[in-house]
Tab-separated table of C-alpha atoms and ligand atoms in Angstrom:
chain	number	residue	atom	x	y	z
A	1	CYS	CA	-18.625	27.376	11.526
A	2	ALA	CA	-22.068	26.600	12.770
A	3	MET	CA	-21.113	25.256	15.979
A	4	SER	CA	-18.599	27.912	17.002
A	5	SER	CA	-19.667	30.828	19.307
A	6	LYS	CA	-17.689	33.004	21.573
A	7	HIS	CA	-19.061	31.287	24.714
A	8	GLY	CA	-19.686	27.946	22.967
A	9	SER	CA	-19.565	24.916	25.201
A	10	VAL	CA	-17.848	22.931	22.828
A	11	ASN	CA	-15.347	21.245	25.048
A	12	HIS	CA	-17.435	18.508	26.418
A	13	ASN	CA	-15.101	15.813	25.741
A	14	PRO	CA	-13.139	15.278	28.938
A	15	HIS	CA	-10.243	13.577	26.978
A	16	ILE	CA	-9.539	16.602	25.013
A	17	THR	CA	-7.687	19.152	27.007
A	18	ASP	CA	-7.167	22.715	25.946
A	19	LYS	CA	-3.429	22.553	25.726
A	20	LEU	CA	-1.888	22.491	22.359
A	21	GLU	CA	1.334	20.859	23.693
A	22	GLU	CA	-0.778	17.808	25.138
A	23	ALA	CA	-2.285	17.292	21.770
A	24	ALA	CA	1.014	17.399	20.063
A	25	ALA	CA	2.416	14.916	22.757
A	26	LEU	CA	-0.222	12.281	22.100
A	27	PRO	CA	1.494	9.287	20.606
A	28	SER	CA	1.668	9.417	16.813
A	29	ILE	CA	0.128	12.930	16.450
A	30	GLY	CA	2.343	15.279	14.488
A	31	GLN	CA	2.314	18.980	14.391
A	32	GLN	CA	-0.284	19.322	11.589
A	33	ILE	CA	-2.799	17.014	13.403
A	34	ALA	CA	-2.092	18.750	16.625
A	35	ASP	CA	-3.045	22.086	15.088
A	36	LYS	CA	-6.170	20.543	13.824
A	37	ILE	CA	-7.166	19.185	17.273
A	38	TRP	CA	-6.302	22.720	18.655
A	39	GLU	CA	-8.642	24.316	15.914
A	40	ILE	CA	-11.459	21.970	16.841
A	41	VAL	CA	-10.915	22.604	20.476
A	42	GLN	CA	-10.892	26.300	20.174
A	43	SER	CA	-13.823	26.711	17.508
A	44	GLY	CA	-15.702	23.552	18.072
A	45	CYS	CA	-15.328	22.428	14.533
A	46	LEU	CA	-12.646	22.076	11.899
A	47	ARG	CA	-13.003	24.269	8.794
A	48	ARG	CA	-13.474	21.959	5.734
A	49	LEU	CA	-10.907	22.155	3.081
A	50	ASP	CA	-13.420	23.357	0.549
A	51	GLU	CA	-13.961	26.462	2.716
A	52	VAL	CA	-10.451	27.591	2.437
A	53	MET	CA	-9.908	26.445	-1.296
A	54	SER	CA	-11.991	27.298	-4.381
A	55	GLY	CA	-13.980	24.360	-5.853
A	56	ASP	CA	-11.794	24.050	-9.155
A	57	LYS	CA	-8.675	23.873	-7.226
A	58	MET	CA	-10.233	21.299	-4.892
A	59	ALA	CA	-11.263	19.352	-7.966
A	60	ALA	CA	-7.701	19.555	-9.499
A	61	ILE	CA	-6.019	18.400	-6.338
A	62	ASN	CA	-8.374	15.393	-6.203
A	63	LEU	CA	-7.608	14.632	-9.899
A	64	PHE	CA	-3.922	14.977	-9.522
A	65	ASN	CA	-3.922	12.705	-6.425
A	66	ASP	CA	-5.090	9.912	-8.661
A	67	VAL	CA	-2.064	10.071	-10.851
A	68	TRP	CA	0.138	7.255	-9.836
A	69	GLY	CA	3.369	8.455	-8.339
A	70	ALA	CA	1.857	11.853	-7.346
A	71	GLY	CA	1.028	12.410	-3.766
A	72	PRO	CA	-0.731	15.257	-1.878
A	73	GLY	CA	2.534	17.318	-2.021
A	74	THR	CA	2.837	17.066	-5.886
A	75	ALA	CA	-0.832	17.652	-6.443
A	76	GLU	CA	-0.703	20.712	-4.333
A	77	ARG	CA	2.420	22.114	-6.269
A	78	TRP	CA	0.727	21.489	-9.678
A	79	VAL	CA	-2.450	23.541	-8.609
A	80	GLN	CA	-0.196	26.217	-7.374
A	81	GLN	CA	1.561	26.302	-10.743
A	82	GLY	CA	-1.930	26.895	-12.153
A	83	PHE	CA	-2.554	23.430	-13.631
A	84	ARG	CA	-6.101	22.252	-13.461
A	85	THR	CA	-6.412	19.540	-15.978
A	86	LEU	CA	-4.147	16.217	-16.812
A	87	ASP	CA	-3.242	18.109	-20.124
A	88	ASP	CA	-1.967	21.082	-18.323
A	89	VAL	CA	0.283	18.772	-16.447
A	90	ARG	CA	1.369	16.755	-19.488
A	91	ALA	CA	2.206	20.153	-21.291
A	92	HIS	CA	5.025	20.597	-18.553
A	93	PRO	CA	7.440	17.479	-18.755
A	94	ASP	CA	10.005	19.267	-16.686
A	95	GLN	CA	7.502	19.002	-13.726
A	96	ILE	CA	6.805	15.415	-13.988
A	97	THR	CA	8.847	12.428	-12.753
A	98	LYS	CA	9.203	9.350	-14.924
A	99	GLN	CA	6.778	7.427	-12.738
A	100	GLN	CA	4.128	10.387	-13.023
A	101	ALA	CA	4.617	10.216	-16.776
A	102	ILE	CA	3.647	6.583	-16.669
A	103	GLY	CA	0.766	7.341	-14.421
A	104	LEU	CA	-0.492	10.136	-16.911
A	105	ASN	CA	-0.054	7.873	-19.831
A	106	HIS	CA	-2.304	5.193	-18.405
A	107	PHE	CA	-4.456	7.511	-16.041
A	108	GLU	CA	-7.744	5.847	-17.155
A	109	ASP	CA	-6.500	2.262	-17.262
A	110	PHE	CA	-4.748	2.476	-13.715
A	111	LEU	CA	-8.018	3.702	-12.116
A	112	ASP	CA	-10.051	0.951	-13.565
A	113	ARG	CA	-10.436	-2.134	-11.374
A	114	MET	CA	-10.069	-5.408	-13.362
A	115	PRO	CA	-12.301	-8.361	-12.773
A	116	ARG	CA	-10.732	-11.103	-10.851
A	117	SER	CA	-10.716	-13.348	-13.879
A	118	GLU	CA	-7.999	-11.019	-15.359
A	119	ALA	CA	-6.047	-11.043	-12.361
A	120	ALA	CA	-6.023	-14.785	-12.667
A	121	GLU	CA	-4.815	-14.597	-16.265
A	122	ILE	CA	-1.919	-12.189	-15.192
A	123	GLU	CA	-1.021	-14.712	-12.420
A	124	ASN	CA	-0.927	-17.474	-15.009
A	125	MET	CA	1.253	-15.265	-17.415
A	126	VAL	CA	3.735	-14.566	-14.629
A	127	GLN	CA	3.778	-18.109	-13.471
A	128	THR	CA	4.382	-19.610	-16.863
A	129	SER	CA	7.266	-17.349	-17.318
A	130	ALA	CA	8.753	-17.870	-13.926
A	131	LEU	CA	8.465	-21.561	-14.100
A	132	ALA	CA	10.605	-21.431	-17.291
A	133	ILE	CA	13.422	-19.764	-15.292
A	134	ALA	CA	13.311	-22.239	-12.313
A	135	LYS	CA	11.169	-25.276	-11.750
A	136	GLY	CA	9.314	-25.626	-8.525
A	137	LEU	CA	8.748	-21.894	-7.755
A	138	ILE	CA	5.663	-21.046	-5.896
A	139	VAL	CA	3.845	-18.164	-7.963
A	140	GLN	CA	0.604	-16.786	-6.392
A	141	ALA	CA	-1.525	-13.980	-6.648
A	142	CYS	CA	-2.287	-12.227	-3.354
A	143	GLY	CA	-3.856	-8.981	-2.312
A	144	SER	CA	-7.496	-8.381	-3.008
A	145	TYR	CA	-7.390	-11.286	-5.504
A	146	ARG	CA	-6.510	-13.926	-2.829
A	147	ARG	CA	-9.159	-12.231	-0.466
A	148	GLY	CA	-11.760	-13.139	-3.074
A	149	LYS	CA	-12.800	-9.669	-4.137
A	150	PRO	CA	-14.751	-9.566	-7.449
A	151	THR	CA	-12.482	-6.708	-8.840
A	152	CYS	CA	-8.732	-6.117	-8.272
A	153	GLY	CA	-6.952	-2.682	-8.446
A	154	ASP	CA	-3.700	-4.382	-9.424
A	155	THR	CA	-2.375	-8.022	-9.376
A	156	ASP	CA	-0.023	-8.622	-6.449
A	157	VAL	CA	2.272	-11.622	-7.305
A	158	LEU	CA	4.287	-13.407	-4.527
A	159	ILE	CA	7.154	-15.792	-5.662
A	160	THR	CA	9.238	-17.983	-3.472
A	161	HIS	CA	10.946	-21.485	-3.653
A	162	PRO	CA	10.547	-24.162	-1.258
A	163	ASP	CA	14.361	-25.246	-1.708
A	164	GLY	CA	15.168	-22.032	0.057
A	165	SER	CA	17.710	-20.829	-2.588
A	166	SER	CA	16.226	-20.978	-6.162
A	167	HIS	CA	14.295	-17.769	-5.647
A	168	VAL	CA	17.529	-15.737	-5.918
A	169	GLY	CA	17.975	-13.886	-9.120
A	170	VAL	CA	14.460	-14.803	-10.406
A	171	LEU	CA	12.966	-11.415	-10.317
A	172	HIS	CA	15.630	-9.766	-12.465
A	173	GLN	CA	15.344	-12.488	-15.167
A	174	LEU	CA	11.611	-12.629	-14.882
A	175	VAL	CA	11.053	-8.836	-15.711
A	176	LEU	CA	13.536	-9.147	-18.645
A	177	ASP	CA	11.595	-12.062	-20.118
A	178	LEU	CA	8.175	-10.307	-19.571
A	179	HIS	CA	9.449	-7.132	-21.344
A	180	GLN	CA	10.840	-9.266	-24.032
A	181	SER	CA	7.322	-10.875	-24.624
A	182	GLY	CA	5.643	-7.475	-24.599
A	183	PHE	CA	3.696	-8.407	-21.380
A	184	ILE	CA	5.330	-5.791	-19.155
A	185	THR	CA	5.104	-2.340	-20.663
A	186	ASP	CA	6.453	0.022	-18.062
A	187	ASP	CA	8.647	0.005	-15.045
A	188	LEU	CA	7.694	1.998	-11.996
A	189	VAL	CA	9.894	0.708	-9.114
A	190	THR	CA	12.622	-1.947	-8.720
A	191	ALA	CA	13.742	-2.176	-5.082
A	192	THR	CA	15.182	-4.471	-2.306
A	193	ASP	CA	14.169	-4.594	1.375
A	194	GLY	CA	16.371	-6.895	3.230
A	195	THR	CA	15.942	-10.237	1.521
A	196	HIS	CA	12.610	-9.217	-0.224
A	197	ARG	CA	12.905	-8.139	-3.887
A	198	LYS	CA	10.030	-6.024	-5.180
A	199	TYR	CA	9.017	-4.839	-8.490
A	200	LEU	CA	6.140	-2.530	-9.465
A	201	GLY	CA	5.136	-2.031	-12.984
A	202	ALA	CA	2.485	-2.064	-15.669
A	203	CYS	CA	1.444	-4.856	-17.939
A	204	LYS	CA	-0.920	-5.772	-20.761
A	205	LEU	CA	-2.432	-9.258	-21.644
A	206	PRO	CA	-2.178	-10.039	-25.301
A	207	GLY	CA	-5.177	-9.722	-27.496
A	208	GLU	CA	-7.632	-6.980	-28.545
A	209	ASN	CA	-9.203	-4.544	-26.130
A	210	ARG	CA	-6.728	-5.195	-23.369
A	211	LYS	CA	-6.139	-2.427	-20.672
A	212	HIS	CA	-2.885	-1.587	-19.095
A	213	ARG	CA	-2.980	-3.010	-15.537
A	214	ARG	CA	-0.789	-2.421	-12.488
A	215	ILE	CA	1.351	-5.361	-11.305
A	216	ASP	CA	3.402	-5.719	-8.112
A	217	ILE	CA	5.747	-8.645	-7.701
A	218	ILE	CA	7.621	-9.766	-4.721
A	219	VAL	CA	10.215	-12.398	-4.300
A	220	VAL	CA	10.922	-13.726	-0.898
A	221	PRO	CA	13.096	-16.473	0.787
A	222	TYR	CA	11.137	-19.549	1.665
A	223	THR	CA	11.823	-18.945	5.523
A	224	GLU	CA	9.792	-15.829	5.208
A	225	TYR	CA	7.052	-17.225	3.056
A	226	ALA	CA	4.131	-17.195	5.685
A	227	CYS	CA	4.863	-13.665	6.942
A	228	ALA	CA	5.294	-12.254	3.315
A	229	LEU	CA	1.976	-14.200	2.246
A	230	LEU	CA	0.126	-12.736	5.151
A	231	TYR	CA	1.409	-9.204	4.619
A	232	PHE	CA	0.674	-9.301	0.832
A	233	THR	CA	-2.685	-10.720	1.263
A	234	GLY	CA	-3.684	-7.820	3.487
A	235	SER	CA	-5.832	-5.913	3.747
A	236	ALA	CA	-3.665	-3.019	4.636
A	237	HIS	CA	-6.135	-2.375	7.548
A	238	PHE	CA	-6.129	-6.056	8.697
A	239	ASN	CA	-2.187	-5.890	8.675
A	240	ARG	CA	-2.127	-2.736	10.864
A	241	SER	CA	-4.513	-4.585	13.410
A	242	MET	CA	-2.305	-7.642	13.369
A	243	ARG	CA	0.871	-5.614	13.966
A	244	LEU	CA	-0.772	-3.658	16.682
A	245	LEU	CA	-1.936	-6.688	18.526
A	246	ALA	CA	1.529	-8.118	18.112
A	247	ILE	CA	3.062	-5.083	19.814
A	248	LYS	CA	0.495	-5.453	22.791
A	249	LYS	CA	1.766	-8.962	23.276
A	250	GLY	CA	5.484	-7.931	23.384
A	251	MET	CA	6.169	-9.094	19.728
A	252	THR	CA	6.754	-7.670	16.441
A	253	LEU	CA	4.908	-8.546	13.172
A	254	SER	CA	6.552	-7.760	9.830
A	255	GLU	CA	6.394	-8.748	6.198
A	256	HIS	CA	9.577	-10.688	7.030
A	257	ARG	CA	8.908	-12.311	10.374
A	258	LEU	CA	7.343	-12.528	13.913
A	259	ASN	CA	9.579	-11.785	16.740
A	260	ALA	CA	8.652	-12.653	20.414
A	261	GLY	CA	10.249	-11.306	23.643
A	262	VAL	CA	10.523	-7.744	22.352
A	263	ILE	CA	11.237	-5.288	25.145
A	264	ARG	CA	10.034	-1.757	24.804
A	265	LYS	CA	10.697	1.457	26.761
A	266	GLY	CA	8.079	3.796	25.421
A	267	LYS	CA	8.626	3.882	21.716
A	268	GLU	CA	12.273	2.589	22.041
A	269	LYS	CA	13.119	-0.950	21.457
A	270	LEU	CA	15.564	-2.250	24.007
A	271	SER	CA	15.596	-5.788	22.751
A	272	LYS	CA	14.198	-6.717	19.240
A	273	GLY	CA	13.510	-10.313	20.438
A	274	GLN	CA	13.815	-13.543	18.661
A	275	PRO	CA	12.261	-14.802	15.659
A	276	LEU	CA	9.446	-17.490	16.134
A	277	SER	CA	9.074	-20.371	13.608
A	278	THR	CA	6.334	-19.410	11.249
A	279	PRO	CA	6.031	-22.168	8.495
A	280	THR	CA	2.376	-21.241	7.709
A	281	GLU	CA	-0.053	-18.400	8.098
A	282	GLU	CA	-1.961	-20.544	10.577
A	283	SER	CA	1.270	-20.527	12.805
A	284	VAL	CA	1.355	-16.681	13.039
A	285	PHE	CA	-2.276	-16.581	14.220
A	286	GLU	CA	-1.560	-19.341	16.727
A	287	HIS	CA	1.589	-17.556	18.060
A	288	LEU	CA	-0.664	-14.362	18.418
A	289	GLY	CA	-3.323	-16.370	20.194
A	290	LEU	CA	-5.845	-15.569	17.450
A	291	PRO	CA	-8.267	-17.894	15.788
A	292	TYR	CA	-7.354	-18.435	12.154
A	293	ARG	CA	-8.950	-16.155	9.562
A	294	PRO	CA	-9.290	-17.126	5.912
A	295	PRO	CA	-8.117	-14.570	3.374
A	296	GLU	CA	-11.925	-13.859	2.706
A	297	GLU	CA	-12.265	-12.621	6.165
A	298	ARG	CA	-9.378	-10.195	6.272
A	299	ASP	CA	-10.953	-6.986	4.990
A	300	HIS	CA	-10.897	-5.521	8.470
B	401	DCP	N1	-0.107	-3.364	2.083
B	401	DCP	C1	-0.133	-2.886	3.352
B	401	DCP	N2	0.073	-1.582	3.687
B	401	DCP	C2	0.039	-0.689	2.669
B	401	DCP	C3	-0.185	-1.160	1.298
B	401	DCP	C4	-0.156	-2.405	1.110
B	401	DCP	O1	-0.017	-3.624	4.276
B	401	DCP	N3	0.044	0.669	2.899
B	401	DCP	C5	-0.228	-4.776	1.819
B	401	DCP	C6	-1.643	-5.278	2.087
B	401	DCP	C7	-2.376	-5.164	0.829
B	401	DCP	C8	-1.201	-5.787	0.014
B	401	DCP	O2	-0.080	-5.107	0.443
B	401	DCP	O3	-3.441	-6.013	0.683
B	401	DCP	C9	-1.414	-5.288	-1.563
B	401	DCP	O4	-1.481	-3.870	-1.627
B	401	DCP	P1	-2.563	-3.299	-2.782
B	401	DCP	O5	-2.293	-1.952	-2.631
B	401	DCP	O6	-2.383	-3.985	-4.018
B	401	DCP	O7	-3.964	-3.574	-1.928
B	401	DCP	P2	-5.065	-4.613	-2.334
B	401	DCP	O8	-4.535	-5.682	-3.203
B	401	DCP	O9	-5.569	-5.118	-0.927
B	401	DCP	O10	-6.178	-3.953	-3.046
B	401	DCP	P3	-6.372	-3.554	-4.546
B	401	DCP	O11	-7.460	-4.369	-5.150
B	401	DCP	O12	-6.956	-2.089	-4.573
B	401	DCP	O13	-5.085	-3.643	-5.123
B	402	MG	MG1	-3.674	-5.234	-5.043
B	403	MN	MN1	-0.448	-3.797	-5.116
C-alpha cells in the first residue's frame, strides 16, 4: 500500500477517530464497513480486492454477479467451488436456484438494455391484456422509461383502477393470460407487500429476432397510486433522497404513503404518524416543501 508507512501521518481527517468501536457505532455502519474504516485509519489505505484475490477469481465473481438471482454471496460460493465460467455453473444444477437457472438461460438477453420503443411495445401488450380483464384500468410503464431514458434495463408496469376496487385479482389473471399468449416466458417472483401485488418475470414480444426482456408489474390500490407511481418511477437514488428528506421533516415516505407527525427517538419510532392525502405526485412534493420535479429530472 503506497500510503502506508510505520510513522505515516495518515489520520488527518478530524472526523475519523482511531477507535474501532466508534466507527462501528456510526449510524448505518455494520461490522464489515467498520473493519474497512479501521483498516483505512490504520494503514492509510484500503487494500483493493484485486490484491487479495487472483484476477481470474475476480473476473468470475463479476461475471456471476450479473446472473439474475445471484448476489455477491452466491457468486463467491460458486468461485469457491471452482466455477469460472457460466457453463461451469450450468453443469451443476444442484447448485442453482430456479431463478438463477432462468438468469443463466437468458444471461445475454437480460444484460442487454432495450430501446425505449420496445418498452413502449411491452407496455402496450400488457395494457391490451389488462383492459380485456377490467375496463378502466390505468396501465403505465414507469422506471427508466418514464424518466425518458433512451434505453431501459427492464419494463416496470404499474397498474391501478380509479374505482378503488377493480384492481383486485387483476395480476393473477393477467399473468395467466400473458402466459397463455406466449408473451410471458418465465416467472421469477410473485409477491404481496401489504396491498401491493408484484410480479417479476421475463417476456418476449411476438415476431422474429426478439430478445427475452425483464418485466416487473405492480398492482396497487388507487389510494396509493401517487406514492406508488413516485416510487416506481425512481430513480432509486432519487427515492433515497426523498425518503431521507421526509425523515428530516418528521415524516415517512414509502411506496404506499406519506405519513406526517412521525415521532422518533433515535432509530426507534414512537409514533408512526398519520397518512397525508396524496392524490398526485405533485401533492407529495408539496407536502415535503419541494418544488415539483418531472420524471425526466429524477435521476439524482
Ligand atoms: N427502486 C428503488 N430502490 C431499489 C430498486 C428500485 O426505489 N433498490 C425503484 C426506483 C426504480 C424503480 O423502482 O426507478 C424501478 O427499478 P429498476 O430496477 O427497474 O430501475 P430503473 O427502471 O430505474 O432502471 P433500469 O432501466 O435499469 O431498469
Ligand atoms: Mg426498470
Ligand atoms: Mn424493474
